[in-house]
């Protein structure tokens, strides 16, 4: 694994925008003023490294599914802060095996030691377009003889064919102002369309509750069946019509991601993974009742996003990001610093589609906490 310097194409902004990446202009830049998409550098991997990462991702995925089974069997919902009225619906969703689509494992890796799981984005992962499309197009234009760990597009199409939910609505929230969520949903709609599904994109705010039908409808009063939502379940269950959303899951056309994914999009997962797989080489010690004997640790809110409300405690001091998360509780995970390449720290976002490893996206930051000022950089497989 190497970080290599290059030269950005003179008209790179126009190129990536023509490929769909328009929101990059609206992403806040860090203290170094880097653009969100930065093709002036890239990472190079040996094929053996990628093959190892693929195996790690698929093993982690199976371990996560085993956690869901454990929580359902032992009724450990309280560890996740999930209210009692949701226990039975989540259990039913799991027992039906409501279909899951994809997720992104965030890994710490430098090409030498075992990759370490930092967290799992299992419900509403983003950076999909950059991972699936933009870096692939960059490779074919700039490094046409190289390869890339990137089968996201094809695997998403195949997975939609397997799920086969019928007519599909896809929704994002209009409150997300950068345009990132809208782009991710539009791309997901493209993959579903290529899989042969009839699709309709809308915002969550356009979805209404039809009292007479006792059903959700879109802005044209069409009943919602299958719904792909870039909108986390913890927000859904806080809505006025949460009961209707939960009831809709038993209709035969459940929403994607399924309700049982609440157990994987919650960072309590990290503690249960460690409890059930102690000393696993790809896991870090993590606990729900405090840092225990950890000398250096990270406290992460169970439902936090983009590094908000994260606190790193080491003998050298404390580093923290402000945020509004944390009332739901925290997990305490051993601090495993990101590797440093030329003053920058990469997080590897390794994708899984269905049950298969599907690709890689890399975000860099100068600090210890990866947040919404990080930059996305492409990668290659060489040799």
Tab-separated table of N, CA and C in Angstrom, residues 60-221:
chain	number	residue	atom	x	y	z
A	60	UNK	N	-15.978	-10.228	8.318
A	60	UNK	CA	-16.624	-9.265	9.201
A	60	UNK	C	-18.136	-9.233	8.974
A	61	UNK	N	-18.532	-9.291	7.731
A	61	UNK	CA	-19.959	-9.284	7.406
A	61	UNK	C	-20.669	-10.471	8.063
A	62	UNK	N	-20.085	-11.651	7.953
A	62	UNK	CA	-20.703	-12.830	8.563
A	62	UNK	C	-20.713	-12.725	10.088
A	63	UNK	N	-19.681	-12.142	10.659
A	63	UNK	CA	-19.647	-11.936	12.107
A	63	UNK	C	-20.747	-10.974	12.540
A	64	UNK	N	-21.007	-9.968	11.733
A	64	UNK	CA	-22.079	-9.018	12.055
A	64	UNK	C	-23.450	-9.696	12.003
A	65	UNK	N	-23.667	-10.540	11.012
A	65	UNK	CA	-24.932	-11.270	10.942
A	65	UNK	C	-25.087	-12.180	12.161
A	66	UNK	N	-23.978	-12.734	12.625
A	66	UNK	CA	-24.034	-13.574	13.821
A	66	UNK	C	-24.406	-12.755	15.053
A	67	UNK	N	-23.989	-11.492	15.101
A	67	UNK	CA	-24.388	-10.616	16.206
A	67	UNK	C	-25.898	-10.403	16.195
A	68	UNK	N	-26.464	-10.183	15.005
A	68	UNK	CA	-27.919	-10.011	14.919
A	68	UNK	C	-28.619	-11.249	15.466
A	69	UNK	N	-28.191	-12.412	15.048
A	69	UNK	CA	-28.796	-13.652	15.539
A	69	UNK	C	-28.663	-13.755	17.055
A	70	UNK	N	-27.514	-13.372	17.580
A	70	UNK	CA	-27.293	-13.430	19.029
A	70	UNK	C	-28.228	-12.477	19.764
A	71	UNK	N	-28.351	-11.249	19.272
A	71	UNK	CA	-29.221	-10.272	19.937
A	71	UNK	C	-30.671	-10.732	19.904
A	72	UNK	N	-31.105	-11.248	18.756
A	72	UNK	CA	-32.486	-11.729	18.631
A	72	UNK	C	-32.727	-12.893	19.592
A	73	UNK	N	-31.782	-13.807	19.655
A	73	UNK	CA	-31.951	-15.012	20.474
A	73	UNK	C	-31.916	-14.699	21.964
A	74	UNK	N	-31.015	-13.811	22.368
A	74	UNK	CA	-30.834	-13.509	23.791
A	74	UNK	C	-31.579	-12.258	24.237
A	75	UNK	N	-32.246	-11.588	23.274
A	75	UNK	CA	-33.052	-10.399	23.580
A	75	UNK	C	-32.212	-9.291	24.238
A	76	UNK	N	-31.083	-9.004	23.641
A	76	UNK	CA	-30.181	-7.978	24.187
A	76	UNK	C	-30.394	-6.614	23.540
A	77	UNK	N	-31.610	-6.271	23.252
A	77	UNK	CA	-31.916	-5.001	22.599
A	77	UNK	C	-31.529	-3.804	23.464
A	78	UNK	N	-31.575	-3.962	24.775
A	78	UNK	CA	-31.278	-2.840	25.662
A	78	UNK	C	-29.855	-2.337	25.473
A	79	UNK	N	-28.937	-3.216	25.089
A	79	UNK	CA	-27.561	-2.782	24.845
A	79	UNK	C	-27.484	-1.762	23.718
A	80	UNK	N	-28.462	-1.787	22.845
A	80	UNK	CA	-28.492	-0.886	21.693
A	80	UNK	C	-29.396	0.328	21.934
A	81	UNK	N	-30.010	0.384	23.113
A	81	UNK	CA	-30.919	1.490	23.412
A	81	UNK	C	-32.187	1.463	22.597
A	82	UNK	N	-32.583	0.288	22.126
A	82	UNK	CA	-33.765	0.165	21.272
A	82	UNK	C	-35.004	-0.023	22.141
A	83	UNK	N	-36.026	0.817	21.962
A	83	UNK	CA	-37.218	0.739	22.821
A	83	UNK	C	-37.946	-0.591	22.667
A	84	UNK	N	-38.672	-0.957	23.717
A	84	UNK	CA	-39.275	-2.284	23.789
A	84	UNK	C	-40.287	-2.527	22.673
A	85	UNK	N	-40.993	-1.478	22.237
A	85	UNK	CA	-42.029	-1.684	21.228
A	85	UNK	C	-41.454	-2.117	19.877
A	86	UNK	N	-40.118	-1.979	19.719
A	86	UNK	CA	-39.481	-2.382	18.464
A	86	UNK	C	-38.882	-3.784	18.516
A	87	UNK	N	-38.821	-4.383	19.684
A	87	UNK	CA	-38.156	-5.682	19.796
A	87	UNK	C	-38.830	-6.734	18.921
A	88	UNK	N	-40.139	-6.836	19.013
A	88	UNK	CA	-40.851	-7.857	18.224
A	88	UNK	C	-40.774	-7.579	16.726
A	89	UNK	N	-40.975	-6.318	16.265
A	89	UNK	CA	-40.855	-6.072	14.813
A	89	UNK	C	-39.456	-6.345	14.263
A	90	UNK	N	-38.405	-5.994	15.018
A	90	UNK	CA	-37.047	-6.286	14.549
A	90	UNK	C	-36.836	-7.792	14.481
A	91	UNK	N	-37.317	-8.502	15.497
A	91	UNK	CA	-37.209	-9.960	15.497
A	91	UNK	C	-37.923	-10.565	14.297
A	92	UNK	N	-39.125	-10.063	14.005
A	92	UNK	CA	-39.883	-10.579	12.863
A	92	UNK	C	-39.174	-10.278	11.552
A	93	UNK	N	-38.597	-9.081	11.442
A	93	UNK	CA	-37.865	-8.711	10.224
A	93	UNK	C	-36.692	-9.646	9.999
A	94	UNK	N	-35.983	-9.984	11.079
A	94	UNK	CA	-34.840	-10.891	10.961
A	94	UNK	C	-35.293	-12.298	10.601
A	95	UNK	N	-36.350	-12.768	11.252
A	95	UNK	CA	-36.805	-14.127	10.996
A	95	UNK	C	-37.364	-14.283	9.578
A	96	UNK	N	-37.899	-13.192	9.019
A	96	UNK	CA	-38.346	-13.217	7.615
A	96	UNK	C	-37.168	-13.140	6.658
A	97	UNK	N	-36.012	-12.747	7.209
A	97	UNK	CA	-34.826	-12.464	6.389
A	97	UNK	C	-35.143	-11.376	5.359
A	98	UNK	N	-35.763	-10.303	5.841
A	98	UNK	CA	-35.994	-9.152	4.964
A	98	UNK	C	-34.684	-8.787	4.284
A	99	UNK	N	-34.678	-8.631	2.974
A	99	UNK	CA	-33.415	-8.546	2.231
A	99	UNK	C	-32.620	-7.276	2.516
A	100	UNK	N	-31.305	-7.444	2.632
A	100	UNK	CA	-30.408	-6.320	2.818
A	100	UNK	C	-29.697	-6.040	1.501
A	101	UNK	N	-29.245	-4.812	1.338
A	101	UNK	CA	-28.645	-4.398	0.070
A	101	UNK	C	-27.129	-4.254	0.164
A	102	UNK	N	-26.651	-3.355	1.053
A	102	UNK	CA	-25.214	-3.073	1.059
A	102	UNK	C	-24.804	-2.417	2.366
A	103	UNK	N	-23.506	-2.205	2.511
A	103	UNK	CA	-22.954	-1.517	3.667
A	103	UNK	C	-21.503	-1.173	3.415
A	104	UNK	N	-20.930	-0.385	4.339
A	104	UNK	CA	-19.531	0.034	4.191
A	104	UNK	C	-18.813	-0.121	5.529
A	105	UNK	N	-17.773	-0.953	5.530
A	105	UNK	CA	-16.919	-1.114	6.695
A	105	UNK	C	-15.794	-0.079	6.638
A	106	UNK	N	-15.619	0.678	7.702
A	106	UNK	CA	-14.497	1.614	7.781
A	106	UNK	C	-13.348	0.923	8.502
A	107	UNK	N	-12.214	0.820	7.810
A	107	UNK	CA	-11.080	0.051	8.290
A	107	UNK	C	-9.847	0.927	8.451
A	108	UNK	N	-9.037	0.560	9.436
A	108	UNK	CA	-7.706	1.136	9.605
A	108	UNK	C	-6.699	0.129	9.055
A	109	UNK	N	-5.867	0.573	8.088
A	109	UNK	CA	-4.960	-0.360	7.415
A	109	UNK	C	-3.844	0.435	6.759
A	110	UNK	N	-2.622	-0.131	6.842
A	110	UNK	CA	-1.484	0.534	6.214
A	110	UNK	C	-0.719	-0.395	5.287
A	111	UNK	N	-1.241	-1.626	5.083
A	111	UNK	CA	-0.596	-2.561	4.180
A	111	UNK	C	0.362	-3.515	4.849
A	112	UNK	N	0.489	-3.440	6.181
A	112	UNK	CA	1.468	-4.287	6.864
A	112	UNK	C	0.819	-5.162	7.932
A	113	UNK	N	0.015	-4.566	8.785
A	113	UNK	CA	-0.613	-5.303	9.882
A	113	UNK	C	-2.048	-5.663	9.532
A	114	UNK	N	-2.720	-6.366	10.447
A	114	UNK	CA	-4.098	-6.751	10.205
A	114	UNK	C	-4.997	-5.516	10.098
A	115	UNK	N	-5.874	-5.462	9.103
A	115	UNK	CA	-6.862	-4.381	9.072
A	115	UNK	C	-7.716	-4.424	10.336
A	116	UNK	N	-8.051	-3.247	10.865
A	116	UNK	CA	-8.866	-3.152	12.073
A	116	UNK	C	-10.190	-2.462	11.746
A	117	UNK	N	-11.279	-3.056	12.225
A	117	UNK	CA	-12.594	-2.464	12.023
A	117	UNK	C	-12.775	-1.276	12.956
A	118	UNK	N	-13.065	-0.119	12.388
A	118	UNK	CA	-13.365	1.073	13.177
A	118	UNK	C	-14.861	1.213	13.412
A	119	UNK	N	-15.653	0.999	12.372
A	119	UNK	CA	-17.112	1.004	12.509
A	119	UNK	C	-17.745	0.492	11.216
A	120	UNK	N	-19.054	0.283	11.297
A	120	UNK	CA	-19.796	-0.270	10.164
A	120	UNK	C	-20.954	0.661	9.837
A	121	UNK	N	-20.998	1.139	8.610
A	121	UNK	CA	-22.098	1.972	8.119
A	121	UNK	C	-23.062	1.058	7.386
A	122	UNK	N	-24.070	0.576	8.106
A	122	UNK	CA	-24.894	-0.522	7.605
A	122	UNK	C	-26.272	-0.103	7.129
A	123	UNK	N	-26.701	1.113	7.451
A	123	UNK	CA	-28.064	1.532	7.109
A	123	UNK	C	-28.076	2.589	6.020
A	124	UNK	N	-27.292	3.642	6.178
A	124	UNK	CA	-27.321	4.746	5.211
A	124	UNK	C	-25.900	5.147	4.783
A	125	UNK	N	-25.105	4.218	4.249
A	125	UNK	CA	-23.746	4.588	3.841
A	125	UNK	C	-23.757	5.515	2.625
A	126	UNK	N	-22.841	6.467	2.616
A	126	UNK	CA	-22.678	7.366	1.471
A	126	UNK	C	-21.260	7.230	0.927
A	127	UNK	N	-20.865	8.145	0.054
A	127	UNK	CA	-19.637	8.098	-0.763
A	127	UNK	C	-19.725	6.997	-1.808
A	128	UNK	N	-20.946	6.639	-2.172
A	128	UNK	CA	-21.159	5.549	-3.126
A	128	UNK	C	-20.762	5.943	-4.545
A	129	UNK	N	-21.165	7.121	-4.981
A	129	UNK	CA	-20.883	7.541	-6.362
A	129	UNK	C	-19.388	7.709	-6.577
A	130	UNK	N	-18.708	8.303	-5.588
A	130	UNK	CA	-17.264	8.478	-5.698
A	130	UNK	C	-16.570	7.123	-5.810
A	131	UNK	N	-17.052	6.161	-5.002
A	131	UNK	CA	-16.429	4.840	-4.987
A	131	UNK	C	-16.713	4.057	-6.255
A	132	UNK	N	-17.967	4.079	-6.704
A	132	UNK	CA	-18.382	3.218	-7.808
A	132	UNK	C	-18.073	3.808	-9.176
A	133	UNK	N	-18.219	5.120	-9.318
A	133	UNK	CA	-18.188	5.734	-10.651
A	133	UNK	C	-16.990	6.652	-10.854
A	134	UNK	N	-16.856	7.666	-9.994
A	134	UNK	CA	-15.900	8.742	-10.268
A	134	UNK	C	-14.470	8.235	-10.286
A	135	UNK	N	-14.086	7.400	-9.297
A	135	UNK	CA	-12.706	6.924	-9.298
A	135	UNK	C	-12.451	5.907	-10.413
A	136	UNK	N	-13.504	5.177	-10.810
A	136	UNK	CA	-13.342	4.253	-11.942
A	136	UNK	C	-13.099	5.028	-13.235
A	137	UNK	N	-13.861	6.086	-13.450
A	137	UNK	CA	-13.680	6.899	-14.652
A	137	UNK	C	-12.307	7.579	-14.642
A	138	UNK	N	-11.859	8.009	-13.457
A	138	UNK	CA	-10.507	8.588	-13.344
A	138	UNK	C	-9.461	7.561	-13.757
A	139	UNK	N	-9.604	6.324	-13.274
A	139	UNK	CA	-8.630	5.284	-13.607
A	139	UNK	C	-8.585	5.031	-15.108
A	140	UNK	N	-9.738	4.871	-15.734
A	140	UNK	CA	-9.753	4.563	-17.163
A	140	UNK	C	-9.178	5.699	-18.000
A	141	UNK	N	-9.286	6.943	-17.498
A	141	UNK	CA	-8.757	8.084	-18.242
A	141	UNK	C	-7.274	8.313	-17.995
A	142	UNK	N	-6.829	8.103	-16.760
A	142	UNK	CA	-5.460	8.477	-16.377
A	142	UNK	C	-4.530	7.274	-16.292
A	143	UNK	N	-5.059	6.130	-15.858
A	143	UNK	CA	-4.251	4.916	-15.702
A	143	UNK	C	-4.969	3.735	-16.368
A	144	UNK	N	-5.110	3.768	-17.678
A	144	UNK	CA	-5.939	2.764	-18.357
A	144	UNK	C	-5.399	1.337	-18.263
A	145	UNK	N	-4.123	1.182	-17.928
A	145	UNK	CA	-3.552	-0.163	-17.842
A	145	UNK	C	-3.619	-0.745	-16.428
A	146	UNK	N	-4.144	0.034	-15.487
A	146	UNK	CA	-4.216	-0.426	-14.102
A	146	UNK	C	-5.560	-1.088	-13.840
A	147	UNK	N	-5.765	-1.510	-12.615
A	147	UNK	CA	-7.027	-2.109	-12.201
A	147	UNK	C	-7.451	-1.440	-10.898
A	148	UNK	N	-8.619	-1.824	-10.406
A	148	UNK	CA	-9.178	-1.187	-9.219
A	148	UNK	C	-10.080	-2.183	-8.511
A	149	UNK	N	-10.104	-2.105	-7.191
A	149	UNK	CA	-11.056	-2.926	-6.436
A	149	UNK	C	-12.404	-2.236	-6.513
A	150	UNK	N	-13.205	-2.641	-7.473
A	150	UNK	CA	-14.415	-1.869	-7.734
A	150	UNK	C	-15.370	-2.658	-8.633
A	151	UNK	N	-16.229	-3.440	-8.011
A	151	UNK	CA	-17.308	-4.101	-8.744
A	151	UNK	C	-18.666	-3.642	-8.213
A	152	UNK	N	-18.683	-2.455	-7.621
A	152	UNK	CA	-19.887	-1.954	-6.965
A	152	UNK	C	-21.076	-1.860	-7.905
A	153	UNK	N	-20.858	-1.274	-9.068
A	153	UNK	CA	-21.973	-1.034	-9.979
A	153	UNK	C	-22.633	-2.343	-10.399
A	154	UNK	N	-21.825	-3.284	-10.829
A	154	UNK	CA	-22.364	-4.554	-11.309
A	154	UNK	C	-23.034	-5.336	-10.175
A	155	UNK	N	-22.415	-5.304	-8.994
A	155	UNK	CA	-22.983	-6.053	-7.872
A	155	UNK	C	-24.290	-5.443	-7.379
A	156	UNK	N	-24.400	-4.122	-7.410
A	156	UNK	CA	-25.658	-3.492	-7.014
A	156	UNK	C	-26.780	-3.879	-7.975
A	157	UNK	N	-26.492	-3.879	-9.260
A	157	UNK	CA	-27.506	-4.292	-10.241
A	157	UNK	C	-27.928	-5.738	-9.976
A	158	UNK	N	-26.955	-6.602	-9.785
A	158	UNK	CA	-27.272	-8.010	-9.525
A	158	UNK	C	-28.069	-8.172	-8.235
A	159	UNK	N	-27.713	-7.386	-7.225
A	159	UNK	CA	-28.419	-7.514	-5.949
A	159	UNK	C	-29.865	-7.052	-6.064
A	160	UNK	N	-30.111	-5.979	-6.812
A	160	UNK	CA	-31.499	-5.543	-7.026
A	160	UNK	C	-32.296	-6.626	-7.743
A	161	UNK	N	-31.657	-7.321	-8.674
A	161	UNK	CA	-32.349	-8.415	-9.356
A	161	UNK	C	-32.693	-9.533	-8.383
A	162	UNK	N	-31.795	-9.790	-7.429
A	162	UNK	CA	-32.067	-10.831	-6.439
A	162	UNK	C	-33.181	-10.425	-5.482
A	163	UNK	N	-33.151	-9.171	-5.038
A	163	UNK	CA	-34.192	-8.695	-4.126
A	163	UNK	C	-35.541	-8.626	-4.837
A	164	UNK	N	-35.528	-8.103	-6.072
A	164	UNK	CA	-36.707	-8.035	-6.941
A	164	UNK	C	-37.943	-7.544	-6.182
A	165	UNK	N	-37.909	-6.293	-5.696
A	165	UNK	CA	-39.013	-5.809	-4.857
A	165	UNK	C	-40.214	-5.289	-5.628
A	166	UNK	N	-40.157	-5.293	-6.964
A	166	UNK	CA	-41.228	-4.682	-7.740
A	166	UNK	C	-40.989	-3.186	-7.882
A	167	UNK	N	-42.015	-2.414	-8.234
A	167	UNK	CA	-41.849	-0.955	-8.364
A	167	UNK	C	-41.221	-0.374	-7.105
A	168	UNK	N	-40.244	0.490	-7.305
A	168	UNK	CA	-39.409	0.935	-6.189
A	168	UNK	C	-39.399	2.448	-6.091
A	169	UNK	N	-39.766	2.971	-4.921
A	169	UNK	CA	-39.533	4.367	-4.605
A	169	UNK	C	-38.173	4.479	-3.912
A	170	UNK	N	-37.471	5.575	-4.160
A	170	UNK	CA	-36.187	5.833	-3.520
A	170	UNK	C	-36.217	7.246	-2.967
A	171	UNK	N	-35.870	7.405	-1.681
A	171	UNK	CA	-36.077	8.692	-1.020
A	171	UNK	C	-34.857	9.135	-0.229
A	172	UNK	N	-34.698	10.443	-0.161
A	172	UNK	CA	-33.688	11.094	0.669
A	172	UNK	C	-34.353	12.295	1.325
A	173	UNK	N	-33.710	12.859	2.336
A	173	UNK	CA	-34.305	14.005	3.001
A	173	UNK	C	-33.859	15.315	2.359
A	174	UNK	N	-34.808	16.207	2.154
A	174	UNK	CA	-34.518	17.514	1.567
A	174	UNK	C	-33.762	18.413	2.537
A	175	UNK	N	-33.668	18.022	3.795
A	175	UNK	CA	-32.938	18.839	4.763
A	175	UNK	C	-31.435	18.736	4.586
A	176	UNK	N	-30.955	17.749	3.813
A	176	UNK	CA	-29.528	17.622	3.539
A	176	UNK	C	-29.201	18.573	2.394
A	177	UNK	N	-28.475	19.644	2.683
A	177	UNK	CA	-28.367	20.764	1.754
A	177	UNK	C	-27.221	20.661	0.767
A	178	UNK	N	-26.235	19.810	1.002
A	178	UNK	CA	-25.080	19.769	0.096
A	178	UNK	C	-25.421	19.136	-1.248
A	179	UNK	N	-26.444	18.287	-1.286
A	179	UNK	CA	-26.779	17.543	-2.492
A	179	UNK	C	-26.203	16.145	-2.522
A	180	UNK	N	-25.439	15.772	-1.487
A	180	UNK	CA	-24.804	14.455	-1.460
A	180	UNK	C	-25.838	13.338	-1.406
A	181	UNK	N	-26.826	13.477	-0.542
A	181	UNK	CA	-27.828	12.426	-0.423
A	181	UNK	C	-28.640	12.283	-1.699
A	182	UNK	N	-28.987	13.413	-2.309
A	182	UNK	CA	-29.744	13.369	-3.564
A	182	UNK	C	-28.959	12.634	-4.642
A	183	UNK	N	-27.645	12.881	-4.707
A	183	UNK	CA	-26.798	12.216	-5.697
A	183	UNK	C	-26.738	10.716	-5.442
A	184	UNK	N	-26.540	10.326	-4.186
A	184	UNK	CA	-26.463	8.902	-3.863
A	184	UNK	C	-27.752	8.177	-4.209
A	185	UNK	N	-28.890	8.806	-3.941
A	185	UNK	CA	-30.175	8.168	-4.244
A	185	UNK	C	-30.404	8.106	-5.751
A	186	UNK	N	-30.034	9.163	-6.459
A	186	UNK	CA	-30.188	9.148	-7.917
A	186	UNK	C	-29.352	8.030	-8.538
A	187	UNK	N	-28.144	7.833	-8.018
A	187	UNK	CA	-27.306	6.755	-8.535
A	187	UNK	C	-27.894	5.394	-8.194
A	188	UNK	N	-28.401	5.250	-6.971
A	188	UNK	CA	-29.011	3.977	-6.608
A	188	UNK	C	-30.212	3.685	-7.496
A	189	UNK	N	-30.968	4.724	-7.838
A	189	UNK	CA	-32.099	4.544	-8.750
A	189	UNK	C	-31.620	4.064	-10.117
A	190	UNK	N	-30.468	4.570	-10.555
A	190	UNK	CA	-29.921	4.133	-11.845
A	190	UNK	C	-29.590	2.642	-11.823
A	191	UNK	N	-28.981	2.169	-10.722
A	191	UNK	CA	-28.648	0.745	-10.652
A	191	UNK	C	-29.914	-0.107	-10.606
A	192	UNK	N	-30.938	0.368	-9.898
A	192	UNK	CA	-32.191	-0.385	-9.831
A	192	UNK	C	-32.885	-0.404	-11.185
A	193	UNK	N	-32.827	0.715	-11.900
A	193	UNK	CA	-33.424	0.776	-13.238
A	193	UNK	C	-32.715	-0.192	-14.174
A	194	UNK	N	-31.390	-0.237	-14.093
A	194	UNK	CA	-30.645	-1.166	-14.938
A	194	UNK	C	-30.919	-2.623	-14.574
A	195	UNK	N	-31.418	-2.832	-13.350
A	195	UNK	CA	-31.809	-4.183	-12.944
A	195	UNK	C	-33.220	-4.527	-13.410
A	196	UNK	N	-33.881	-3.575	-14.087
A	196	UNK	CA	-35.197	-3.840	-14.637
A	196	UNK	C	-36.355	-3.378	-13.771
A	197	UNK	N	-36.073	-2.611	-12.714
A	197	UNK	CA	-37.133	-2.141	-11.823
A	197	UNK	C	-37.676	-0.795	-12.278
A	198	UNK	N	-38.952	-0.587	-12.078
A	198	UNK	CA	-39.550	0.732	-12.264
A	198	UNK	C	-39.230	1.565	-11.032
A	199	UNK	N	-38.658	2.745	-11.209
A	199	UNK	CA	-38.185	3.536	-10.072
A	199	UNK	C	-38.806	4.930	-10.067
A	200	UNK	N	-38.906	5.490	-8.871
A	200	UNK	CA	-39.380	6.851	-8.681
A	200	UNK	C	-38.606	7.469	-7.527
A	201	UNK	N	-37.884	8.581	-7.773
A	201	UNK	CA	-37.111	9.267	-6.751
A	201	UNK	C	-37.952	10.387	-6.154
A	202	UNK	N	-37.919	10.532	-4.842
A	202	UNK	CA	-38.630	11.601	-4.155
A	202	UNK	C	-37.920	11.893	-2.845
A	203	UNK	N	-38.399	12.888	-2.132
A	203	UNK	CA	-37.844	13.188	-0.817
A	203	UNK	C	-38.725	12.558	0.257
A	204	UNK	N	-38.138	12.348	1.409
A	204	UNK	CA	-38.919	11.826	2.527
A	204	UNK	C	-40.059	12.768	2.870
A	205	UNK	N	-39.826	14.068	2.649
A	205	UNK	CA	-40.847	15.063	2.968
A	205	UNK	C	-42.040	14.982	2.023
A	206	UNK	N	-41.872	14.326	0.867
A	206	UNK	CA	-42.977	14.157	-0.082
A	206	UNK	C	-43.811	12.909	0.210
A	207	UNK	N	-43.367	12.103	1.142
A	207	UNK	CA	-44.117	10.895	1.488
A	207	UNK	C	-45.193	11.259	2.507
A	208	UNK	N	-46.400	10.866	2.218
A	208	UNK	CA	-47.518	11.185	3.109
A	208	UNK	C	-48.211	9.931	3.606
A	209	UNK	N	-49.042	10.116	4.606
A	209	UNK	CA	-49.821	9.018	5.177
A	209	UNK	C	-51.276	9.203	4.782
A	210	UNK	N	-51.815	8.252	4.027
A	210	UNK	CA	-53.209	8.283	3.582
A	210	UNK	C	-54.064	7.580	4.627
A	211	UNK	N	-54.865	8.375	5.356
A	211	UNK	CA	-55.623	7.826	6.478
A	211	UNK	C	-56.608	6.766	6.017
A	212	UNK	N	-57.293	7.041	4.917
A	212	UNK	CA	-58.288	6.087	4.442
A	212	UNK	C	-57.694	4.757	4.035
A	213	UNK	N	-56.542	4.821	3.378
A	213	UNK	CA	-55.877	3.596	2.934
A	213	UNK	C	-55.042	2.964	4.036
A	214	UNK	N	-54.726	3.773	5.078
A	214	UNK	CA	-53.787	3.338	6.101
A	214	UNK	C	-52.480	2.881	5.451
A	215	UNK	N	-51.981	3.752	4.566
A	215	UNK	CA	-50.776	3.426	3.813
A	215	UNK	C	-50.011	4.703	3.494
A	216	UNK	N	-48.727	4.547	3.229
A	216	UNK	CA	-47.913	5.669	2.784
A	216	UNK	C	-48.099	5.858	1.276
A	217	UNK	N	-48.106	7.124	0.850
A	217	UNK	CA	-48.270	7.453	-0.563
A	217	UNK	C	-47.235	8.493	-0.948
A	218	UNK	N	-46.958	8.572	-2.273
A	218	UNK	CA	-46.044	9.597	-2.746
A	218	UNK	C	-46.825	10.850	-3.116
A	219	UNK	N	-46.139	11.820	-3.719
A	219	UNK	CA	-46.768	13.106	-4.019
A	219	UNK	C	-47.870	12.997	-5.067
A	220	UNK	N	-47.919	11.873	-5.794
A	220	UNK	CA	-48.978	11.641	-6.778
A	220	UNK	C	-50.008	10.641	-6.251
A	221	UNK	N	-49.994	10.442	-4.935
A	221	UNK	CA	-50.956	9.570	-4.248
A	221	UNK	C	-50.852	8.106	-4.692
